[in-house]
Coordinates of C-alpha atoms in Angstrom, one line a residue:
M18 CA 0.0 0.0 0.0
R19 CA 1.3 3.4 -0.9
I20 CA 0.8 6.1 1.7
E21 CA 1.1 9.8 1.0
L22 CA 0.7 12.7 3.4
I23 CA -1.6 15.4 1.9
P24 CA -0.7 19.0 2.6
L25 CA -3.8 20.9 3.8
G26 CA -2.2 24.3 4.2
H27 CA -2.3 24.9 7.9
E28 CA -0.9 23.0 10.9
I29 CA -4.1 23.2 12.9
F30 CA -5.6 20.6 10.6
A31 CA -4.9 16.9 11.2
N32 CA -2.4 14.9 9.2
C33 CA -4.4 13.7 6.1
Y34 CA -3.2 10.5 4.5
L35 CA -3.9 9.1 1.1
L36 CA -3.8 5.3 0.8
I37 CA -3.4 3.9 -2.7
D38 CA -3.6 0.3 -3.7
E39 CA -1.2 0.6 -6.6
K40 CA -2.4 -2.6 -8.4
S41 CA -6.0 -1.4 -8.7
G42 CA -5.7 2.4 -8.2
D43 CA -8.4 2.2 -5.5
S44 CA -7.7 4.8 -2.8
A45 CA -8.9 6.1 0.5
L46 CA -8.4 9.5 2.1
I47 CA -8.1 9.5 5.8
D48 CA -9.0 12.6 7.9
P49 CA -9.4 15.4 5.4
G50 CA -9.5 18.3 7.8
W51 CA -9.8 20.9 5.0
Y52 CA -10.7 21.0 1.3
S53 CA -9.0 23.2 -1.3
K54 CA -8.4 23.0 -5.0
E55 CA -4.7 22.7 -4.2
A56 CA -5.3 19.7 -1.9
E57 CA -7.6 18.1 -4.5
K58 CA -4.9 18.6 -7.2
F59 CA -2.3 17.0 -4.9
V60 CA -4.5 14.0 -4.3
Y61 CA -5.1 13.4 -8.0
S62 CA -1.4 14.0 -8.9
H63 CA -0.7 10.5 -7.8
G64 CA -1.9 8.9 -11.0
D65 CA -5.2 7.5 -12.2
I66 CA -6.7 6.8 -8.8
N67 CA -10.3 5.9 -7.8
L68 CA -11.0 7.6 -4.5
K69 CA -13.4 5.1 -3.0
Y70 CA -13.5 6.0 0.7
I71 CA -13.1 8.9 3.0
L72 CA -12.2 7.2 6.3
L73 CA -12.4 9.2 9.6
T74 CA -10.5 8.3 12.8
H75 CA -13.0 10.5 14.7
G76 CA -15.4 13.5 14.2
H77 CA -13.5 16.6 15.5
F78 CA -13.5 19.5 13.1
D79 CA -9.8 19.4 12.3
H80 CA -10.3 15.9 10.9
I81 CA -13.6 16.4 9.0
L82 CA -14.0 19.9 7.5
G83 CA -12.8 18.8 4.1
V84 CA -15.1 15.8 4.0
H85 CA -17.9 17.6 2.1
G86 CA -15.6 19.0 -0.5
F87 CA -13.8 15.8 -1.3
K88 CA -17.0 13.8 -1.4
Q89 CA -18.4 16.3 -3.9
V90 CA -15.5 15.9 -6.3
S91 CA -15.0 12.1 -5.9
G92 CA -18.3 10.5 -4.8
A93 CA -16.3 8.6 -2.2
A94 CA -18.2 6.8 0.6
V95 CA -17.7 8.5 4.0
A96 CA -17.0 6.1 6.9
I97 CA -16.9 6.9 10.6
H98 CA -17.6 5.0 13.8
S99 CA -21.2 5.1 14.7
A100 CA -20.5 6.8 18.0
D101 CA -19.0 9.8 16.3
A102 CA -21.3 10.0 13.3
D103 CA -23.4 12.9 14.7
K104 CA -20.3 15.1 14.7
L105 CA -20.5 15.2 10.9
T106 CA -23.7 17.2 11.1
D107 CA -23.4 19.0 14.5
P108 CA -20.7 21.8 14.6
V109 CA -21.0 22.0 18.3
K110 CA -20.1 18.3 18.9
S111 CA -17.4 18.5 16.3
L112 CA -15.9 21.5 18.2
C113 CA -16.1 23.5 15.0
E114 CA -18.2 26.4 16.4
G115 CA -15.5 27.2 18.9
H116 CA -12.7 27.4 16.3
F117 CA -14.1 28.0 12.8
P118 CA -17.7 29.2 13.2
K119 CA -20.0 28.5 10.2
S120 CA -17.2 26.5 8.4
Q121 CA -18.8 23.1 8.7
T122 CA -21.0 21.8 5.9
P123 CA -23.1 18.9 7.2
V124 CA -22.5 15.6 5.5
N125 CA -24.0 12.2 6.4
A126 CA -22.0 9.0 6.9
D127 CA -22.4 6.3 4.2
I128 CA -20.7 3.6 6.3
L129 CA -21.0 3.3 10.1
L130 CA -17.9 1.5 11.4
K131 CA -17.5 -0.8 14.4
D132 CA -14.7 -2.6 16.0
G133 CA -13.3 -5.4 13.9
D134 CA -14.7 -4.2 10.6
A135 CA -12.4 -4.3 7.5
V136 CA -12.5 -1.9 4.6
Q137 CA -11.4 -3.6 1.4
L138 CA -9.1 -1.5 -0.8
G139 CA -8.1 -3.4 -3.9
D140 CA -6.4 -6.5 -2.6
E141 CA -5.7 -5.0 0.8
K142 CA -7.8 -4.8 4.0
I143 CA -7.9 -1.9 6.3
K144 CA -8.9 -3.1 9.7
V145 CA -10.9 -1.0 12.1
M146 CA -9.9 -0.9 15.8
H147 CA -12.2 1.0 18.1
T148 CA -10.1 3.1 20.4
P149 CA -12.3 5.4 22.5
G150 CA -10.8 7.9 24.9
H151 CA -10.2 11.0 22.9
T152 CA -13.8 10.7 21.6
S153 CA -16.3 7.9 22.1
G154 CA -16.1 6.9 18.5
S155 CA -12.3 7.2 17.9
V156 CA -10.8 4.4 15.8
C157 CA -7.4 3.4 14.5
F158 CA -6.9 1.9 11.1
V159 CA -4.6 -1.0 11.0
L160 CA -2.8 -2.2 7.8
E161 CA -1.4 -5.6 8.8
N162 CA 0.3 -6.3 5.5
D163 CA 2.2 -3.0 5.7
R164 CA 2.6 -3.2 9.5
T165 CA 1.2 0.3 9.8
I166 CA -1.3 1.9 12.2
I167 CA -3.1 5.2 11.4
S168 CA -3.8 6.3 14.9
G169 CA -5.7 9.5 14.7
D170 CA -5.7 11.3 18.0
T171 CA -5.4 8.2 20.1
L172 CA -1.6 7.6 20.0
F173 CA 1.0 10.2 19.2
C174 CA 4.8 10.3 19.3
R175 CA 5.6 10.3 23.0
T176 CA 2.1 11.0 24.2
V177 CA -1.6 10.2 23.8
G178 CA -4.7 12.1 22.9
R179 CA -6.6 14.5 25.1
T180 CA -9.5 13.1 27.1
D181 CA -11.0 16.3 28.5
F182 CA -13.7 16.8 25.8
A183 CA -17.4 16.0 26.4
D184 CA -17.2 12.4 25.3
G185 CA -13.5 11.8 26.3
S186 CA -12.6 9.3 29.0
D187 CA -9.3 8.6 30.8
E188 CA -10.5 5.1 31.6
E189 CA -11.3 4.4 27.9
M190 CA -8.0 5.9 26.7
Y191 CA -6.1 3.6 29.1
K192 CA -7.9 0.5 27.7
S193 CA -7.4 1.7 24.1
I194 CA -3.7 2.3 24.5
K195 CA -3.3 -1.1 26.2
K196 CA -5.1 -2.7 23.3
L197 CA -2.7 -1.0 20.8
I198 CA 0.5 -2.0 22.6
S199 CA -0.8 -5.5 22.9
L200 CA -0.6 -5.9 19.1
D201 CA 2.1 -8.5 18.2
G202 CA 5.4 -7.0 17.0
D203 CA 6.3 -3.6 15.7
Y204 CA 4.2 -1.2 13.5
R205 CA 4.8 2.1 11.9
V206 CA 2.5 4.6 13.6
L207 CA 1.1 7.5 11.6
P208 CA -0.7 9.9 14.0
G209 CA -3.3 12.6 13.6
H210 CA -0.8 15.3 14.4
N211 CA 3.0 15.8 14.5
R212 CA 5.5 13.3 13.4
E213 CA 5.3 9.6 12.8
T214 CA 6.7 7.0 15.2
T215 CA 6.7 3.2 15.8
L216 CA 4.9 1.1 18.2
D217 CA 8.1 -0.4 19.7
S218 CA 9.4 3.1 20.2
E219 CA 6.3 4.2 22.0
R220 CA 6.3 1.0 24.2
T221 CA 9.6 2.0 25.6
R222 CA 9.7 5.8 25.4
N223 CA 6.1 7.1 25.7
I224 CA 5.7 8.5 29.3
Y225 CA 2.0 7.6 29.4
I226 CA 2.7 4.0 28.4
R227 CA 5.6 3.7 30.8
R228 CA 3.4 4.8 33.6
M229 CA 0.9 2.1 32.7
G230 CA 3.4 -0.5 33.8
R231 CA 3.9 0.9 37.3

């Protein structure tokens, strides 16, 4: 699977990833926090791709404000965990009103995800791991063949996501991080913000995870 980081033009927006099955050209866009013609052009500069899915790790504004625009140009199916689906139509729940008032265009989910689901992209499967804590419907996308986790705002380099939002939970975050580090072997970790890391590195160097072992 080819994975590209899509520039959205401002650091406040989440890392947006384009996944391309190079054999079929089928593609998925993960967490488009903003839409612009420049971002669209960059997405389609990667060859003759078929953008099939817009996959969302959760429903906060910095991960979803570009969903409507990219869906309009591609017809891609929007997929989000059922517990976060209402954030796509409610700018208060998505936290948009507090940051970018009147910037969110409501869009409905086409696919409601749950733990254990798999999204087929060409010959590859993208597995859905429900990892609540940052939000009740947060998920990580796991590419087992590529040993890669797209972790949204659950796991970051040397830290974890905030839990002080309305549907955040310290207890659920603890369980979710434990679930992630219990995966067998090492994985590349592509987070929702800041730089990438690896699961082995976080197991040994992440202060939150180290404290879990006390």
